[in-house]
Amino acid sequence: MRNASDLPKNWRTYNLPELLFFQEGPGVRNWQFTEQGVKLLNVRNINFGKLNLDATTIHISKEEAYGKYAHFLADAGDLVVASSGIVVDNFHNKIAFISAEHLPLCMNTSTIRFKVINQELLSIDFFKIFLGTNNFKSQLKKLITGSAQLNFGPSHLRKIQIPLPPIDDQIRIAHLLGKVEGLIAQRKQHLQQLDDLLKSVFLEMFGDPVRNEKGWELHSLGSIGNVQGGLQVTTKRNDYELNAPYLRVANVYRDRLNLSEIKRIGLTPAELDRVRLQQGDLLIVEGHGNPEEVGRSAVWDGSIESCVHQNHLIRVRVDSSRITPFYASFFVNSPGGRRQMFRAGKTTSGLNTISSKNVKETMVVVPPLELQNKFAIIAEKVEVIKSRYQQSLADLEALYGALSQQAFKGELDLSCFPLPQQLRKAGNRCATNYAK
């Protein structure tokens, strides 16, 4: 948090309770759940800055919702956040606005809603941006509790401070960053469309991997590939004779790699020989705080020489005469593969894990190699297009981060950004309709 003296003269620092009403949802018990009535908000409804209630099946009765829990009923325009089981650095994805189409909706445990007390002092759109800044995250990290899954509540938020420019500047900042957010959302939509295209091609060529209606052969991953665990990361490795780049869970997503940050690890020559990656290796996530992310996989592209992997990633080197890496990874990430990984997973201290044994025992539908190769050709072409969109997305997210940090330091020249009258009149919901 910057000192008040470091801020522009027309800025002022406030404690959150001076500006906002915030409320954590009640602890509704399982026995209170009903199949109909009023929907209950939960952490999984909030993803990538949007609220999605389509898959929600948890309700409470109207009698309880409009009686006992009436003061927890959400309103259109409320800003809601997930406050349990989240990674602080990914917090910006767990924030969303509630709109009229989501109502009626009742708050639930591990979610918090915000309302602005004085709209002449604070724009809720500006506050939403603040929640994604390093300023907020650094304050939260000092206060937050939890181990593998991080948790916070109103008691932590009461200690958070926010630097505020005049309301018109807040509106300008929110409007500017809202434009960049819109471009980011477009890039993400394009990437999702390409993913959907590949899924459609996969189903067309190979059928439903769960039902295997085409009657392809079934083989365990262990019988068609070599399965290998990785290196445990410890401080003792700092003194080892060799040092190599290594991949971790943050680098491996479903059918894609994120190599923006690569760390290094000390290891012995024997370990380097054992866990050095080769192009075409499958990398499968062994442990994650979210059980649905355990078992996600991607194909190593060989872009980093002498790269190894840590023990939270399991490597599978498939027999290319029987199965292609692209097909194998796509199957592992398909409903058929994910179901097996989910069932095999165990939970210890909030961390969900699978073992090398579980991976070896995962059954894979293996169609003719010629058909797999055709799919690989299509997948590679799609990946070329995806890589361009991913680079564009990374550039836009970097721009957004730079602009938001400058804005909250008072270093952004807003004189070239006129204040549209319609935004000023809209006041607290000024920049972008995030609820859509």
Coordinates of C-alpha atoms in Angstrom, one line a residue:
M1 CA 0.0 0.0 0.0
R2 CA 1.4 3.4 -1.0
N3 CA 1.7 6.1 1.6
A4 CA -0.9 8.8 1.3
S5 CA 1.9 11.3 0.6
D6 CA 2.8 9.4 -2.5
L7 CA -0.6 9.9 -4.1
P8 CA -1.8 12.8 -6.2
K9 CA -3.1 15.7 -4.1
N10 CA -6.7 15.2 -5.1
W11 CA -6.7 11.5 -4.1
R12 CA -7.7 10.2 -0.7
T13 CA -7.3 6.8 1.0
Y14 CA -10.3 5.1 2.5
N15 CA -11.0 2.0 4.5
L16 CA -13.5 -0.3 2.7
P17 CA -16.2 0.0 5.4
E18 CA -16.3 3.8 4.8
L19 CA -17.3 3.2 1.2
L20 CA -19.0 -0.2 0.9
F21 CA -21.5 -2.5 2.5
F22 CA -20.2 -6.1 2.2
Q23 CA -21.8 -9.3 3.4
E24 CA -20.8 -12.9 3.4
G25 CA -23.4 -15.5 2.6
P26 CA -24.9 -17.8 5.3
G27 CA -23.9 -21.3 6.0
V28 CA -26.9 -23.1 4.4
R29 CA -26.8 -26.8 5.3
N30 CA -27.2 -29.7 2.9
W31 CA -30.4 -30.8 4.5
Q32 CA -31.9 -27.4 3.6
F33 CA -31.3 -27.9 -0.1
T34 CA -34.3 -28.3 -2.4
E35 CA -34.8 -29.1 -6.1
Q36 CA -36.9 -26.0 -6.6
G37 CA -37.3 -22.6 -5.1
V38 CA -34.6 -19.9 -5.0
K39 CA -31.1 -20.7 -6.4
L40 CA -28.1 -20.6 -4.0
L41 CA -25.0 -18.8 -5.2
N42 CA -21.8 -20.8 -4.9
V43 CA -18.1 -20.4 -5.7
R44 CA -18.3 -22.4 -8.9
N45 CA -20.8 -20.0 -10.4
I46 CA -18.2 -17.3 -10.6
N47 CA -15.6 -17.8 -13.3
F48 CA -13.6 -15.5 -15.6
G49 CA -15.4 -12.4 -14.4
K50 CA -18.9 -13.7 -15.1
L51 CA -21.7 -15.3 -13.2
N52 CA -23.2 -18.5 -14.7
L53 CA -26.1 -20.2 -13.0
D54 CA -27.0 -22.5 -15.9
A55 CA -25.7 -25.6 -14.1
T56 CA -27.0 -24.7 -10.7
T57 CA -29.2 -27.3 -9.1
I58 CA -29.0 -26.2 -5.5
H59 CA -32.0 -24.3 -4.2
I60 CA -33.6 -23.4 -0.9
S61 CA -37.3 -23.2 -0.4
K62 CA -39.1 -19.9 -1.1
E63 CA -40.3 -19.9 2.5
E64 CA -36.8 -19.9 3.8
A65 CA -35.4 -17.5 1.1
Y66 CA -38.0 -14.9 1.7
G67 CA -38.2 -15.5 5.5
K68 CA -35.1 -16.6 7.4
Y69 CA -32.6 -15.6 4.6
A70 CA -34.4 -12.5 3.2
H71 CA -31.5 -10.2 4.1
F72 CA -29.2 -12.5 2.0
L73 CA -31.2 -12.1 -1.2
A74 CA -29.0 -10.5 -3.9
D75 CA -29.9 -7.4 -5.8
A76 CA -29.2 -6.5 -9.4
G77 CA -25.9 -4.6 -9.5
D78 CA -24.4 -6.3 -6.6
L79 CA -20.7 -7.2 -7.0
V80 CA -20.0 -10.7 -5.8
V81 CA -16.7 -12.5 -5.2
A82 CA -15.6 -16.0 -4.3
S83 CA -13.9 -16.0 -0.9
S84 CA -12.9 -19.6 -0.3
G85 CA -10.8 -22.1 -2.2
I86 CA -9.2 -19.4 -4.4
V87 CA -5.7 -18.5 -5.4
V88 CA -5.0 -14.8 -4.7
D89 CA -3.2 -14.2 -8.0
N90 CA -6.2 -15.6 -9.8
F91 CA -8.7 -13.6 -7.8
H92 CA -9.6 -11.3 -10.7
N93 CA -11.4 -14.2 -12.3
K94 CA -13.6 -14.8 -9.3
I95 CA -15.4 -11.5 -9.4
A96 CA -18.7 -10.8 -11.2
F97 CA -21.8 -8.6 -11.2
I98 CA -25.3 -9.8 -10.6
S99 CA -27.9 -8.8 -13.1
A100 CA -31.7 -8.9 -13.1
E101 CA -31.7 -12.1 -15.1
H102 CA -29.9 -13.9 -12.3
L103 CA -32.7 -13.1 -9.7
P104 CA -34.0 -14.4 -7.5
L105 CA -30.7 -15.5 -6.0
C106 CA -29.6 -16.1 -2.4
M107 CA -26.1 -15.7 -1.1
N108 CA -24.3 -18.7 0.2
T109 CA -21.2 -19.6 2.2
S110 CA -17.8 -18.6 0.7
T111 CA -19.3 -15.8 -1.3
I112 CA -19.3 -12.1 -0.5
R113 CA -21.4 -9.3 -2.1
F114 CA -20.6 -5.5 -2.2
K115 CA -22.8 -2.5 -2.5
V116 CA -21.5 1.1 -2.7
I117 CA -22.7 3.3 0.2
N118 CA -22.0 6.7 -1.4
Q119 CA -22.0 6.8 -5.2
E120 CA -20.5 10.3 -5.2
L121 CA -17.3 8.9 -3.7
L122 CA -16.9 5.4 -5.3
S123 CA -17.8 3.8 -8.7
I124 CA -18.5 0.1 -8.2
D125 CA -16.8 -0.5 -11.6
F126 CA -13.7 1.2 -10.3
F127 CA -13.8 -0.9 -7.2
K128 CA -14.1 -4.1 -9.3
I129 CA -10.8 -3.1 -11.1
F130 CA -9.2 -2.4 -7.7
L131 CA -9.9 -6.0 -6.6
G132 CA -7.6 -7.2 -9.4
T133 CA -4.7 -4.9 -8.7
N134 CA -1.4 -5.8 -6.9
N135 CA -2.4 -3.2 -4.4
F136 CA -5.4 -5.2 -3.2
K137 CA -3.7 -8.6 -3.6
S138 CA -0.7 -7.6 -1.5
Q139 CA -2.9 -6.3 1.3
L140 CA -5.0 -9.5 1.1
K141 CA -2.0 -11.8 1.2
K142 CA -0.9 -10.3 4.5
L143 CA -4.3 -11.0 6.0
I144 CA -5.5 -14.2 4.3
T145 CA -5.7 -17.6 6.0
G146 CA -5.6 -21.1 4.6
S147 CA -3.2 -23.6 3.1
A148 CA -3.7 -25.2 -0.3
Q149 CA -7.0 -23.3 -0.5
L150 CA -7.0 -19.7 0.6
N151 CA -9.9 -18.1 2.5
F152 CA -11.0 -14.7 3.6
G153 CA -14.0 -12.9 5.0
P154 CA -15.4 -9.5 6.1
S155 CA -13.0 -9.4 9.0
H156 CA -10.1 -9.2 6.5
L157 CA -11.9 -6.8 4.2
R158 CA -12.4 -4.3 7.0
K159 CA -8.6 -3.8 7.2
I160 CA -8.2 -3.2 3.4
Q161 CA -7.5 0.4 2.2
I162 CA -8.3 1.8 -1.2
P163 CA -6.8 4.9 -2.8
L164 CA -9.5 7.0 -4.6
P165 CA -9.2 9.7 -7.3
P166 CA -12.2 12.0 -7.8
I167 CA -15.4 10.2 -9.0
D168 CA -15.1 11.5 -12.6
D169 CA -11.6 10.1 -12.9
Q170 CA -12.8 6.8 -11.5
I171 CA -15.4 6.8 -14.3
R172 CA -12.7 7.6 -16.9
I173 CA -10.4 4.8 -15.7
A174 CA -13.2 2.2 -15.5
H175 CA -14.4 3.2 -19.1
L176 CA -10.8 2.9 -20.5
L177 CA -10.1 -0.4 -18.8
G178 CA -13.5 -1.6 -19.7
K179 CA -12.6 -1.2 -23.4
V180 CA -9.5 -3.3 -22.9
E181 CA -11.5 -5.9 -21.0
G182 CA -13.9 -6.1 -23.9
L183 CA -11.0 -6.9 -26.3
I184 CA -9.7 -9.5 -23.8
A185 CA -13.2 -11.1 -23.7
Q186 CA -13.3 -11.3 -27.5
R187 CA -9.9 -13.1 -27.6
K188 CA -11.1 -15.6 -25.0
Q189 CA -14.3 -16.2 -27.0
H190 CA -12.2 -16.9 -30.1
L191 CA -10.1 -19.4 -28.3
Q192 CA -13.2 -21.1 -26.8
Q193 CA -14.6 -21.3 -30.3
L194 CA -11.5 -23.0 -31.6
D195 CA -11.6 -25.5 -28.6
D196 CA -15.2 -26.2 -29.4
L197 CA -14.3 -26.8 -33.0
L198 CA -11.7 -29.4 -32.1
K199 CA -14.1 -31.1 -29.7
S200 CA -16.6 -31.4 -32.5
V201 CA -14.0 -32.8 -34.9
F202 CA -12.9 -35.3 -32.2
L203 CA -16.5 -36.5 -31.7
E204 CA -17.2 -36.7 -35.4
M205 CA -14.0 -38.8 -36.0
F206 CA -14.0 -41.0 -32.9
G207 CA -17.4 -41.0 -31.4
D208 CA -18.3 -40.5 -27.8
P209 CA -15.2 -41.6 -25.7
V210 CA -17.5 -42.6 -22.8
R211 CA -19.7 -45.0 -24.8
N212 CA -17.2 -46.0 -27.4
E213 CA -20.0 -46.7 -29.8
K214 CA -17.5 -47.4 -32.7
G215 CA -16.1 -50.3 -30.7
W216 CA -12.4 -49.2 -30.8
E217 CA -9.8 -51.2 -28.8
L218 CA -9.3 -50.3 -25.1
H219 CA -5.8 -50.1 -23.6
S220 CA -4.4 -48.8 -20.4
L221 CA -2.0 -45.8 -20.6
G222 CA 0.6 -47.9 -18.9
S223 CA 0.4 -50.5 -21.7
I224 CA 0.9 -48.0 -24.5
G225 CA 3.3 -45.6 -22.8
N226 CA 6.0 -45.1 -20.2
V227 CA 4.7 -43.3 -17.1
Q228 CA 7.2 -41.3 -15.0
G229 CA 6.9 -39.1 -11.9
G230 CA 8.9 -35.9 -11.5
L231 CA 11.2 -34.2 -9.1
Q232 CA 10.2 -33.0 -5.6
V233 CA 11.1 -29.3 -5.2
T234 CA 13.1 -28.7 -2.0
T235 CA 15.6 -26.1 -0.8
K236 CA 18.3 -28.9 -0.6
R237 CA 18.4 -28.8 -4.4
N238 CA 19.9 -25.4 -4.4
D239 CA 23.4 -26.9 -3.9
Y240 CA 23.1 -29.6 -6.6
E241 CA 25.7 -29.7 -9.3
L242 CA 23.3 -29.3 -12.2
N243 CA 20.5 -26.8 -12.8
A244 CA 17.8 -27.1 -15.3
P245 CA 14.4 -25.5 -16.3
Y246 CA 11.4 -27.4 -15.0
L247 CA 7.7 -27.4 -15.6
R248 CA 5.1 -27.2 -12.9
V249 CA 1.3 -27.3 -12.6
A250 CA 1.0 -23.6 -13.6
N251 CA 2.6 -24.4 -16.9
V252 CA 0.2 -27.2 -17.9
Y253 CA -3.5 -26.6 -18.9
R254 CA -6.0 -28.7 -20.9
D255 CA -4.3 -29.2 -24.3
R256 CA -2.2 -26.1 -23.9
L257 CA 1.0 -24.9 -22.3
N258 CA 1.7 -21.6 -20.5
L259 CA 5.4 -21.0 -20.6
S260 CA 5.4 -17.4 -19.6
E261 CA 7.2 -18.2 -16.3
I262 CA 9.7 -21.0 -16.2
K263 CA 11.6 -21.8 -13.0
R264 CA 14.8 -23.8 -12.5
I265 CA 15.7 -26.7 -10.2
G266 CA 18.9 -28.4 -9.0
L267 CA 19.3 -32.0 -9.9
T268 CA 21.8 -34.8 -10.4
P269 CA 23.0 -36.2 -13.8
A270 CA 21.0 -39.4 -13.2
E271 CA 17.8 -37.4 -12.5
L272 CA 18.3 -35.3 -15.6
D273 CA 18.5 -38.5 -17.7
R274 CA 15.4 -39.9 -16.0
V275 CA 13.0 -36.9 -16.2
R276 CA 14.3 -34.9 -19.2
L277 CA 11.3 -34.2 -21.4
Q278 CA 11.1 -35.1 -25.1
Q279 CA 8.9 -33.4 -27.7
G280 CA 5.5 -35.3 -27.7
D281 CA 5.6 -36.2 -24.0
L282 CA 2.2 -36.0 -22.3
L283 CA 2.2 -34.0 -19.1
I284 CA -0.6 -34.8 -16.6
V285 CA -1.4 -32.7 -13.6
E286 CA -1.0 -34.9 -10.4
G287 CA -2.3 -32.5 -7.8
H288 CA -4.6 -29.4 -7.6
G289 CA -6.8 -27.6 -5.2
N290 CA -9.8 -28.0 -7.6
P291 CA -10.7 -31.7 -8.1
E292 CA -11.9 -31.0 -11.6
E293 CA -8.4 -29.8 -12.7
V294 CA -6.6 -33.0 -11.5
G295 CA -5.6 -35.1 -14.6
R296 CA -5.6 -32.2 -17.1
S297 CA -2.9 -32.8 -19.7
A298 CA -1.0 -31.1 -22.5
V299 CA 1.6 -32.2 -25.0
W300 CA 5.2 -31.0 -24.5
D301 CA 6.3 -29.0 -27.6
G302 CA 10.1 -29.3 -27.0
S303 CA 10.6 -25.5 -27.0
I304 CA 12.9 -25.5 -24.0
E305 CA 16.1 -27.5 -24.2
S306 CA 16.9 -30.0 -21.3
C307 CA 13.6 -29.2 -19.6
V308 CA 12.4 -31.5 -16.7
H309 CA 9.2 -31.6 -14.6
Q310 CA 8.3 -31.5 -10.9
N311 CA 6.5 -34.3 -9.0
H312 CA 3.1 -32.6 -9.4
L313 CA 3.3 -33.4 -13.1
I314 CA 3.3 -37.0 -14.4
R315 CA 4.9 -37.7 -17.7
V316 CA 3.6 -40.2 -20.2
R317 CA 5.8 -41.1 -23.2
V318 CA 3.4 -42.9 -25.5
D319 CA 4.3 -45.6 -28.1
S320 CA 3.9 -43.6 -31.3
S321 CA 3.4 -46.7 -33.3
R322 CA 0.1 -47.3 -31.5
I323 CA -1.2 -43.9 -30.4
T324 CA -0.3 -40.2 -31.2
P325 CA 0.4 -37.7 -28.4
F326 CA -2.2 -35.3 -29.7
Y327 CA -4.9 -37.9 -29.6
A328 CA -3.8 -39.3 -26.2
S329 CA -3.9 -35.9 -24.6
F330 CA -7.3 -35.0 -26.2
F331 CA -8.7 -38.3 -24.9
V332 CA -7.4 -37.7 -21.4
N333 CA -9.0 -34.3 -21.4
S334 CA -12.3 -35.6 -22.8
P335 CA -15.2 -36.6 -20.6
G336 CA -14.1 -40.2 -20.8
G337 CA -10.6 -39.4 -19.5
R338 CA -11.7 -36.8 -17.0
R339 CA -14.2 -39.1 -15.4
Q340 CA -11.6 -41.7 -14.7
M341 CA -9.1 -39.2 -13.3
F342 CA -11.8 -37.7 -11.1
R343 CA -12.9 -41.1 -9.7
A344 CA -9.2 -42.1 -9.0
G345 CA -8.5 -38.8 -7.1
K346 CA -7.9 -38.6 -3.4
T347 CA -8.0 -35.5 -1.2
T348 CA -5.5 -34.7 1.5
S349 CA -5.3 -31.4 3.4
G350 CA -7.3 -29.7 0.7
L351 CA -5.2 -31.0 -2.2
N352 CA -6.7 -33.4 -4.7
T353 CA -4.2 -35.9 -6.2
I354 CA -3.8 -38.9 -8.4
S355 CA -0.9 -41.3 -8.6
S356 CA 1.3 -42.7 -11.3
K357 CA -0.5 -45.9 -10.7
N358 CA -3.8 -44.2 -11.4
V359 CA -2.5 -42.8 -14.7
K360 CA -1.1 -46.2 -15.8
E361 CA -4.5 -47.7 -15.1
T362 CA -6.5 -45.1 -17.1
M363 CA -8.2 -46.8 -20.0
V364 CA -7.9 -45.2 -23.4
V365 CA -10.0 -45.8 -26.5
V366 CA -7.4 -46.5 -29.3
P367 CA -8.7 -46.1 -32.9
P368 CA -6.7 -46.8 -36.0
L369 CA -3.4 -44.9 -36.2
E370 CA -4.2 -43.5 -39.6
L371 CA -7.4 -41.8 -38.2
Q372 CA -5.4 -40.5 -35.2
N373 CA -2.8 -38.9 -37.6
K374 CA -5.6 -37.2 -39.5
F375 CA -6.9 -35.7 -36.3
A376 CA -3.3 -34.6 -35.3
I377 CA -3.0 -32.7 -38.6
I378 CA -6.2 -30.8 -38.0
A379 CA -5.2 -30.2 -34.4
E380 CA -1.8 -28.8 -35.3
K381 CA -3.4 -26.4 -37.8
V382 CA -5.9 -25.2 -35.2
E383 CA -3.0 -24.8 -32.7
V384 CA -1.2 -22.4 -35.0
I385 CA -4.3 -20.2 -35.1
K386 CA -4.8 -20.6 -31.3
S387 CA -1.2 -19.5 -30.6
R388 CA -1.8 -16.2 -32.4
Y389 CA -4.9 -15.5 -30.4
Q390 CA -3.1 -16.5 -27.2
Q391 CA -0.2 -14.1 -27.9
S392 CA -2.7 -11.4 -28.7
L393 CA -4.5 -12.2 -25.4
A394 CA -1.3 -12.1 -23.5
D395 CA -0.4 -8.7 -24.9
L396 CA -3.9 -7.3 -24.1
E397 CA -3.7 -8.7 -20.5
A398 CA -0.2 -7.1 -20.1
L399 CA -1.6 -3.8 -21.4
Y400 CA -4.6 -4.1 -18.9
G401 CA -2.2 -4.8 -16.1
A402 CA 0.1 -1.9 -16.9
L403 CA -2.8 0.5 -17.3
S404 CA -4.5 -0.5 -14.1
Q405 CA -1.3 -0.3 -12.1
Q406 CA -0.6 3.2 -13.5
A407 CA -4.1 4.2 -12.8
F408 CA -4.0 3.2 -9.1
K409 CA -0.7 5.0 -8.7
G410 CA -2.1 8.2 -10.1
E411 CA 0.3 8.0 -13.0
L412 CA -2.2 7.8 -15.8
D413 CA -2.8 11.0 -17.8
L414 CA -6.6 11.2 -18.0
S415 CA -6.7 14.6 -19.6
C416 CA -6.9 13.0 -23.1
F417 CA -9.9 10.8 -22.0
P418 CA -13.1 13.0 -22.1
L419 CA -15.9 12.1 -19.7
P420 CA -18.9 11.0 -21.8
Q421 CA -22.1 12.6 -20.5
Q422 CA -24.0 9.4 -20.5
L423 CA -21.4 7.8 -18.3
R424 CA -21.5 10.6 -15.8
K425 CA -25.2 10.4 -15.6
A426 CA -25.1 6.6 -15.1
G427 CA -22.9 7.2 -12.1
N428 CA -22.1 4.1 -10.3
R429 CA -22.6 1.7 -13.3
C430 CA -20.7 3.8 -15.6
A431 CA -18.2 2.0 -17.8
T432 CA -19.2 -1.5 -19.0
N433 CA -22.2 -3.7 -18.4
Y434 CA -20.1 -6.4 -16.8
A435 CA -23.2 -8.4 -15.8
K436 CA -23.8 -9.3 -19.5

